[in-house]
Amino acid sequence: MSKHLKWALGAILTSLPVILLIWAVIGHRTEARSQEKDKEDQPIQTPSRVSVQNGETLVTLDAATQARMGLTLATLQAFSTREQLRSLALILPAEDLVSLRDAYVVAHVRLEKARINVDVSRKEYERLNYLYQNDQNTSLKALEAAQAALYSNQADADSGERELALQESLAQQRWGKVVAGWLANGLPNLQRLLDQRDFLVQVTLPPEEGSAAQAASLQMPNEGLVRATLVSSFPRLDPRIQGISFLYLTKSHPGLAPGTNLVAHLSVGQVMKGVVVPEAAVVWWQGKAWVYQQTSPEGFVRREVRTDTPVENGWFVSTGFSVGDKIVVGGAQMLFSEEFRSQAPTAVEK
């Protein structure tokens, strides 16, 4: 073996460990970078805030998260009400009131004119009769003409009274005594109806219900409730059902218009005791009402609320909730979003 060949072979053998070490370092760095890239591609796993306990969904939030969401609580108070009766309700048009009011005004004006004529003609007849009876300074013919005018004007007044009574009777037959009084006297209640600031509502009860409640809750198309107060009995029937009709008055609200069919809730049964769940606490999902009840300082359980007994500003419930329970009235929608966001599967890009 030549001297040069031995030298080259020795150099290779001497450099081999260094070369292997370099390749090892490069391979280690490449593997580390690959692992880091894999970690970056993986989604960040955060502990779930949602769990299921005893068949109920529990959302767990610390105090800082609750404050950031703006959660506010309300304590349920004792409440009593009567059993609710559901009935059909119809918003009535006011055009008929306009025509009745016009006819009444015309009849009233005619009667007043006839009464004035009677008063004038009576005075003239009395004057001529006095002259005729004392000194014959007037003729019998003039006295008889004055008497005829008095009789004629009196007949007009009698006719006017009958016409006015007829208009009053017609208004009572169509709307009841209370509204007929509004028509006759031109009260502000009537003007509010004509301006559609108020609406009259026909509520029909089953035949076995002899009387109506002083107030009713009308179920709006948007699930809200509006209050209506009793006016009087209503002499007309609802052709859809056989029953006793009553007239209620409610203020104008978006979604209300003449001809609108609604459901009325009336408290007419036995007294029930329970609590009222505020409307602000309710979250609607899948056609049902839900609220979040606080079960611990950091725990909130979603529970269903029955809505078959509406009351003012909420719903009365006699089971499922108790006096002293705390429910979320501010930020319930945020809790709902947090619940379903935490349950949603995380998408991993490939």
Short mmCIF file of C-alpha atoms in Angstrom, two decimals:
data_model
loop_
_atom_site.label_atom_id
_atom_site.label_comp_id
_atom_site.label_asym_id
_atom_site.label_seq_id
_atom_site.Cartn_x
_atom_site.Cartn_y
_atom_site.Cartn_z
CA MET A 1 0.00 0.00 0.00
CA SER A 2 1.39 3.33 -1.04
CA LYS A 3 2.10 6.10 1.38
CA HIS A 4 -0.59 8.39 -0.14
CA LEU A 5 -3.26 5.71 0.01
CA LYS A 6 -2.50 5.05 3.67
CA TRP A 7 -2.76 8.76 4.38
CA ALA A 8 -6.16 9.11 2.64
CA LEU A 9 -7.53 6.04 4.41
CA GLY A 10 -6.40 7.40 7.73
CA ALA A 11 -8.02 10.74 7.06
CA ILE A 12 -11.34 9.10 6.22
CA LEU A 13 -11.28 6.97 9.36
CA THR A 14 -10.41 10.02 11.45
CA SER A 15 -13.27 12.14 9.95
CA LEU A 16 -15.93 9.42 10.08
CA PRO A 17 -16.99 10.01 13.72
CA VAL A 18 -17.32 13.73 13.05
CA ILE A 19 -19.46 13.10 9.96
CA LEU A 20 -21.69 10.69 11.88
CA LEU A 21 -22.05 13.19 14.69
CA ILE A 22 -23.10 15.94 12.25
CA TRP A 23 -25.70 13.69 10.63
CA ALA A 24 -27.04 12.78 14.07
CA VAL A 25 -27.39 16.44 15.05
CA ILE A 26 -29.12 17.29 11.76
CA GLY A 27 -31.52 14.34 12.14
CA HIS A 28 -32.37 15.31 15.71
CA ARG A 29 -33.09 18.90 14.74
CA THR A 30 -35.26 17.77 11.81
CA GLU A 31 -37.26 15.44 14.06
CA ALA A 32 -37.70 18.19 16.66
CA ARG A 33 -38.95 20.62 14.05
CA SER A 34 -41.36 18.00 12.71
CA GLN A 35 -42.72 17.40 16.21
CA GLU A 36 -43.14 21.12 16.78
CA LYS A 37 -45.00 21.46 13.48
CA ASP A 38 -47.28 18.56 14.43
CA LYS A 39 -48.03 20.29 17.74
CA GLU A 40 -48.86 23.53 15.94
CA ASP A 41 -51.23 21.69 13.58
CA GLN A 42 -53.09 20.07 16.48
CA PRO A 43 -56.00 22.09 18.00
CA ILE A 44 -55.49 23.55 21.45
CA GLN A 45 -57.38 21.39 23.89
CA THR A 46 -59.18 23.39 26.58
CA PRO A 47 -60.98 21.73 29.45
CA SER A 48 -64.72 21.45 28.73
CA ARG A 49 -67.02 23.66 30.77
CA VAL A 50 -70.03 21.47 30.02
CA SER A 51 -70.94 18.16 31.62
CA VAL A 52 -74.03 16.07 32.27
CA GLN A 53 -75.05 15.30 35.83
CA ASN A 54 -78.19 13.35 36.73
CA GLY A 55 -79.43 13.78 33.18
CA GLU A 56 -79.13 17.58 33.28
CA THR A 57 -76.66 19.79 31.41
CA LEU A 58 -74.25 21.58 33.77
CA VAL A 59 -72.20 24.59 32.68
CA THR A 60 -69.28 25.44 34.98
CA LEU A 61 -67.88 28.98 34.90
CA ASP A 62 -65.50 30.67 37.29
CA ALA A 63 -66.32 34.04 38.80
CA ALA A 64 -64.15 35.95 36.32
CA THR A 65 -65.91 34.35 33.33
CA GLN A 66 -69.32 35.04 34.85
CA ALA A 67 -68.40 38.70 35.28
CA ARG A 68 -67.09 38.91 31.73
CA MET A 69 -70.36 37.45 30.40
CA GLY A 70 -72.38 39.89 32.51
CA LEU A 71 -74.43 37.20 34.24
CA THR A 72 -77.06 38.46 36.68
CA LEU A 73 -79.26 36.36 38.93
CA ALA A 74 -82.76 36.61 40.38
CA THR A 75 -84.19 34.75 43.35
CA LEU A 76 -87.58 33.15 42.77
CA GLN A 77 -90.30 34.46 45.09
CA ALA A 78 -93.53 32.86 46.27
CA PHE A 79 -96.51 33.58 44.02
CA SER A 80 -100.12 32.47 43.85
CA THR A 81 -102.54 32.57 40.96
CA ARG A 82 -105.64 30.84 39.72
CA GLU A 83 -105.82 27.99 37.28
CA GLN A 84 -105.59 29.22 33.72
CA LEU A 85 -108.22 28.81 31.05
CA ARG A 86 -107.12 28.99 27.42
CA SER A 87 -109.60 30.48 24.98
CA LEU A 88 -109.82 31.90 21.50
CA ALA A 89 -109.48 35.66 21.06
CA LEU A 90 -110.10 37.89 18.06
CA ILE A 91 -108.99 41.50 17.50
CA LEU A 92 -112.11 43.34 16.32
CA PRO A 93 -112.16 46.01 13.58
CA ALA A 94 -113.35 49.51 14.47
CA GLU A 95 -115.07 50.44 11.20
CA ASP A 96 -118.48 49.57 12.65
CA LEU A 97 -117.85 51.99 15.52
CA VAL A 98 -117.29 54.83 13.05
CA SER A 99 -120.62 54.27 11.28
CA LEU A 100 -122.48 53.86 14.56
CA ARG A 101 -120.98 57.04 15.96
CA ASP A 102 -121.88 59.00 12.80
CA ALA A 103 -125.48 57.71 12.86
CA TYR A 104 -125.79 58.55 16.55
CA VAL A 105 -124.47 62.10 16.04
CA VAL A 106 -126.89 62.71 13.15
CA ALA A 107 -129.83 61.44 15.21
CA HIS A 108 -128.76 63.52 18.19
CA VAL A 109 -128.48 66.70 16.10
CA ARG A 110 -131.92 66.16 14.59
CA LEU A 111 -133.45 65.65 18.02
CA GLU A 112 -131.85 68.82 19.38
CA LYS A 113 -133.18 70.83 16.44
CA ALA A 114 -136.66 69.34 16.94
CA ARG A 115 -136.58 70.19 20.64
CA ILE A 116 -135.60 73.79 19.86
CA ASN A 117 -138.47 74.04 17.39
CA VAL A 118 -140.85 72.65 19.99
CA ASP A 119 -139.72 75.22 22.52
CA VAL A 120 -140.12 78.10 20.05
CA SER A 121 -143.51 76.96 18.77
CA ARG A 122 -144.81 76.34 22.31
CA LYS A 123 -143.92 79.89 23.34
CA GLU A 124 -145.62 81.26 20.22
CA TYR A 125 -148.75 79.20 20.85
CA GLU A 126 -148.88 80.30 24.48
CA ARG A 127 -148.50 83.96 23.47
CA LEU A 128 -151.28 83.78 20.88
CA ASN A 129 -153.52 81.79 23.19
CA TYR A 130 -153.11 84.44 25.89
CA LEU A 131 -154.07 87.20 23.46
CA TYR A 132 -157.00 85.25 22.12
CA GLN A 133 -158.38 84.38 25.56
CA ASN A 134 -158.16 87.98 26.88
CA ASP A 135 -159.10 90.50 24.30
CA GLN A 136 -159.44 88.81 20.96
CA ASN A 137 -156.41 90.70 19.59
CA THR A 138 -155.51 87.64 17.50
CA SER A 139 -157.59 85.45 15.29
CA LEU A 140 -158.64 81.91 15.96
CA LYS A 141 -157.01 80.90 12.70
CA ALA A 142 -153.60 82.17 13.86
CA LEU A 143 -154.00 80.37 17.16
CA GLU A 144 -154.88 77.14 15.42
CA ALA A 145 -151.89 77.50 13.06
CA ALA A 146 -149.56 77.99 16.04
CA GLN A 147 -151.07 74.95 17.70
CA ALA A 148 -150.55 72.87 14.56
CA ALA A 149 -146.92 73.97 14.35
CA LEU A 150 -146.41 72.99 17.97
CA TYR A 151 -147.93 69.55 17.38
CA SER A 152 -145.79 69.05 14.28
CA ASN A 153 -142.57 70.03 16.00
CA GLN A 154 -143.46 67.84 18.96
CA ALA A 155 -144.01 64.93 16.59
CA ASP A 156 -140.57 65.57 15.07
CA ALA A 157 -139.04 65.61 18.54
CA ASP A 158 -140.76 62.35 19.48
CA SER A 159 -139.50 60.79 16.25
CA GLY A 160 -136.01 62.09 16.97
CA GLU A 161 -136.05 60.52 20.44
CA ARG A 162 -137.12 57.19 19.00
CA GLU A 163 -134.37 57.39 16.37
CA LEU A 164 -131.76 58.22 18.99
CA ALA A 165 -133.00 55.38 21.23
CA LEU A 166 -132.81 53.06 18.21
CA GLN A 167 -129.19 54.02 17.56
CA GLU A 168 -128.33 53.46 21.23
CA SER A 169 -130.07 50.08 21.17
CA LEU A 170 -128.26 49.11 17.96
CA ALA A 171 -124.91 50.01 19.53
CA GLN A 172 -125.71 47.95 22.63
CA GLN A 173 -126.75 44.97 20.52
CA ARG A 174 -123.47 45.06 18.62
CA TRP A 175 -121.01 46.12 21.32
CA GLY A 176 -122.64 45.99 24.75
CA LYS A 177 -123.65 48.77 27.12
CA VAL A 178 -120.16 50.04 27.98
CA VAL A 179 -119.01 50.66 24.42
CA ALA A 180 -122.46 52.01 23.54
CA GLY A 181 -121.91 54.57 26.31
CA TRP A 182 -118.57 55.53 24.75
CA LEU A 183 -120.35 56.04 21.43
CA ALA A 184 -123.11 58.13 22.96
CA ASN A 185 -120.85 60.38 24.98
CA GLY A 186 -117.86 60.60 22.66
CA LEU A 187 -115.45 59.61 25.44
CA PRO A 188 -111.65 59.46 24.91
CA ASN A 189 -111.90 55.65 25.00
CA LEU A 190 -113.74 55.80 21.68
CA GLN A 191 -111.16 58.05 20.05
CA ARG A 192 -108.33 55.75 21.11
CA LEU A 193 -110.13 52.90 19.38
CA LEU A 194 -110.67 54.90 16.22
CA ASP A 195 -106.98 55.90 16.23
CA GLN A 196 -106.00 52.23 16.80
CA ARG A 197 -104.11 53.14 19.95
CA ASP A 198 -106.34 50.57 21.67
CA PHE A 199 -108.05 47.44 20.38
CA LEU A 200 -111.21 45.65 21.43
CA VAL A 201 -110.79 41.89 21.74
CA GLN A 202 -113.53 39.29 21.62
CA VAL A 203 -112.78 36.41 24.00
CA THR A 204 -115.10 33.41 23.90
CA LEU A 205 -115.36 31.08 26.89
CA PRO A 206 -116.92 27.62 27.08
CA PRO A 207 -120.65 27.58 27.91
CA GLU A 208 -119.98 26.16 31.39
CA GLU A 209 -117.92 29.24 32.35
CA GLY A 210 -120.42 31.70 33.74
CA SER A 211 -118.13 34.68 34.26
CA ALA A 212 -114.91 36.13 32.92
CA ALA A 213 -111.75 37.25 34.70
CA GLN A 214 -111.11 40.95 35.15
CA ALA A 215 -107.87 40.60 33.17
CA ALA A 216 -106.53 38.30 30.46
CA SER A 217 -103.14 37.63 28.93
CA LEU A 218 -103.04 37.51 25.15
CA GLN A 219 -100.45 35.24 23.54
CA MET A 220 -98.71 37.24 20.82
CA PRO A 221 -97.44 35.65 17.57
CA ASN A 222 -93.86 36.28 18.78
CA GLU A 223 -94.50 34.28 21.99
CA GLY A 224 -94.83 37.44 24.09
CA LEU A 225 -97.79 38.32 26.28
CA VAL A 226 -99.89 41.48 26.44
CA ARG A 227 -102.44 42.38 29.08
CA ALA A 228 -106.12 42.96 28.34
CA THR A 229 -108.78 44.24 30.75
CA LEU A 230 -112.43 43.27 30.85
CA VAL A 231 -114.89 45.79 29.34
CA SER A 232 -118.22 43.99 29.41
CA SER A 233 -120.08 41.00 28.11
CA PHE A 234 -120.27 40.83 24.33
CA PRO A 235 -123.62 40.20 22.64
CA ARG A 236 -122.14 38.59 19.53
CA LEU A 237 -121.00 34.99 19.11
CA ASP A 238 -117.82 33.67 17.59
CA PRO A 239 -118.94 31.51 14.64
CA ARG A 240 -115.99 29.15 15.19
CA ILE A 241 -117.16 27.95 18.61
CA GLN A 242 -120.26 28.00 20.73
CA GLY A 243 -119.78 29.82 24.01
CA ILE A 244 -120.13 33.04 25.94
CA SER A 245 -118.25 36.04 24.55
CA PHE A 246 -116.71 38.89 26.50
CA LEU A 247 -115.13 42.12 25.38
CA TYR A 248 -111.61 43.04 26.49
CA LEU A 249 -109.50 46.12 25.85
CA THR A 250 -105.77 46.05 25.11
CA LYS A 251 -103.21 48.63 24.04
CA SER A 252 -101.71 48.63 20.58
CA HIS A 253 -98.59 46.46 20.18
CA PRO A 254 -96.50 45.45 17.16
CA GLY A 255 -98.12 42.43 15.58
CA LEU A 256 -101.67 43.33 16.62
CA ALA A 257 -104.14 44.25 13.89
CA PRO A 258 -107.88 43.85 13.31
CA GLY A 259 -108.70 40.27 12.39
CA THR A 260 -105.73 38.77 14.27
CA ASN A 261 -106.51 35.47 15.99
CA LEU A 262 -104.85 34.98 19.37
CA VAL A 263 -105.00 32.73 22.42
CA ALA A 264 -106.23 34.28 25.65
CA HIS A 265 -105.21 33.03 29.10
CA LEU A 266 -107.65 33.77 31.91
CA SER A 267 -107.30 33.05 35.62
CA VAL A 268 -110.68 31.57 36.51
CA GLY A 269 -109.94 28.33 38.39
CA GLN A 270 -108.74 27.36 41.84
CA VAL A 271 -105.86 29.12 43.58
CA MET A 272 -102.40 27.61 42.91
CA LYS A 273 -99.11 28.34 44.70
CA GLY A 274 -95.67 28.38 43.14
CA VAL A 275 -93.16 30.83 41.66
CA VAL A 276 -92.92 33.08 38.62
CA VAL A 277 -90.06 32.54 36.17
CA PRO A 278 -89.28 35.95 34.61
CA GLU A 279 -89.54 36.28 30.87
CA ALA A 280 -85.98 37.70 30.78
CA ALA A 281 -84.62 34.36 32.03
CA VAL A 282 -86.08 32.24 29.24
CA VAL A 283 -84.13 30.93 26.27
CA TRP A 284 -86.21 29.33 23.52
CA TRP A 285 -84.83 26.19 21.87
CA GLN A 286 -86.57 23.48 19.86
CA GLY A 287 -89.95 25.06 20.61
CA LYS A 288 -89.45 24.83 24.37
CA ALA A 289 -88.57 27.36 27.08
CA TRP A 290 -85.38 26.85 29.12
CA VAL A 291 -83.70 28.67 32.01
CA TYR A 292 -80.33 28.33 33.71
CA GLN A 293 -80.53 27.70 37.44
CA GLN A 294 -77.49 28.30 39.62
CA THR A 295 -76.75 25.11 41.60
CA SER A 296 -73.37 26.18 43.00
CA PRO A 297 -71.23 29.33 42.91
CA GLU A 298 -69.78 28.20 39.56
CA GLY A 299 -72.43 25.75 38.31
CA PHE A 300 -75.50 26.42 36.14
CA VAL A 301 -78.03 23.78 35.08
CA ARG A 302 -80.34 24.22 32.08
CA ARG A 303 -83.92 23.28 32.94
CA GLU A 304 -87.16 23.33 31.00
CA VAL A 305 -89.95 25.72 31.99
CA ARG A 306 -93.63 25.02 31.41
CA THR A 307 -95.36 27.93 29.68
CA ASP A 308 -99.00 26.85 29.94
CA THR A 309 -99.69 29.34 32.77
CA PRO A 310 -98.50 32.77 31.64
CA VAL A 311 -98.66 35.69 34.04
CA GLU A 312 -97.52 39.27 33.76
CA ASN A 313 -93.77 39.44 32.89
CA GLY A 314 -93.28 35.68 32.98
CA TRP A 315 -94.71 32.21 33.58
CA PHE A 316 -96.14 30.66 36.71
CA VAL A 317 -94.80 27.21 37.62
CA SER A 318 -95.84 25.04 40.55
CA THR A 319 -93.38 22.17 40.03
CA GLY A 320 -89.71 21.90 39.12
CA PHE A 321 -88.70 25.16 40.82
CA SER A 322 -88.88 26.33 44.43
CA VAL A 323 -88.94 29.57 46.34
CA GLY A 324 -85.34 30.74 46.79
CA ASP A 325 -83.97 29.15 43.62
CA LYS A 326 -81.58 31.44 41.75
CA ILE A 327 -81.85 31.68 37.98
CA VAL A 328 -80.00 33.68 35.36
CA VAL A 329 -81.97 36.70 34.15
CA GLY A 330 -79.12 38.54 32.45
CA GLY A 331 -76.79 36.69 30.08
CA ALA A 332 -78.83 33.49 29.71
CA GLN A 333 -78.25 33.55 25.96
CA MET A 334 -74.49 33.76 26.61
CA LEU A 335 -74.70 30.63 28.76
CA PHE A 336 -76.68 28.89 26.06
CA SER A 337 -74.05 29.77 23.45
CA GLU A 338 -71.25 28.60 25.78
CA GLU A 339 -73.01 25.29 26.36
CA PHE A 340 -73.35 24.43 22.69
CA ARG A 341 -69.97 25.90 21.71
CA SER A 342 -68.27 23.58 24.16
CA GLN A 343 -70.21 20.61 22.82
CA ALA A 344 -69.39 21.33 19.16
CA PRO A 345 -66.66 19.04 17.67
CA THR A 346 -63.36 20.77 16.83
CA ALA A 347 -62.41 20.64 13.15
CA VAL A 348 -58.81 19.62 12.38
CA GLU A 349 -57.36 20.79 9.10
CA LYS A 350 -55.46 18.18 7.13
#
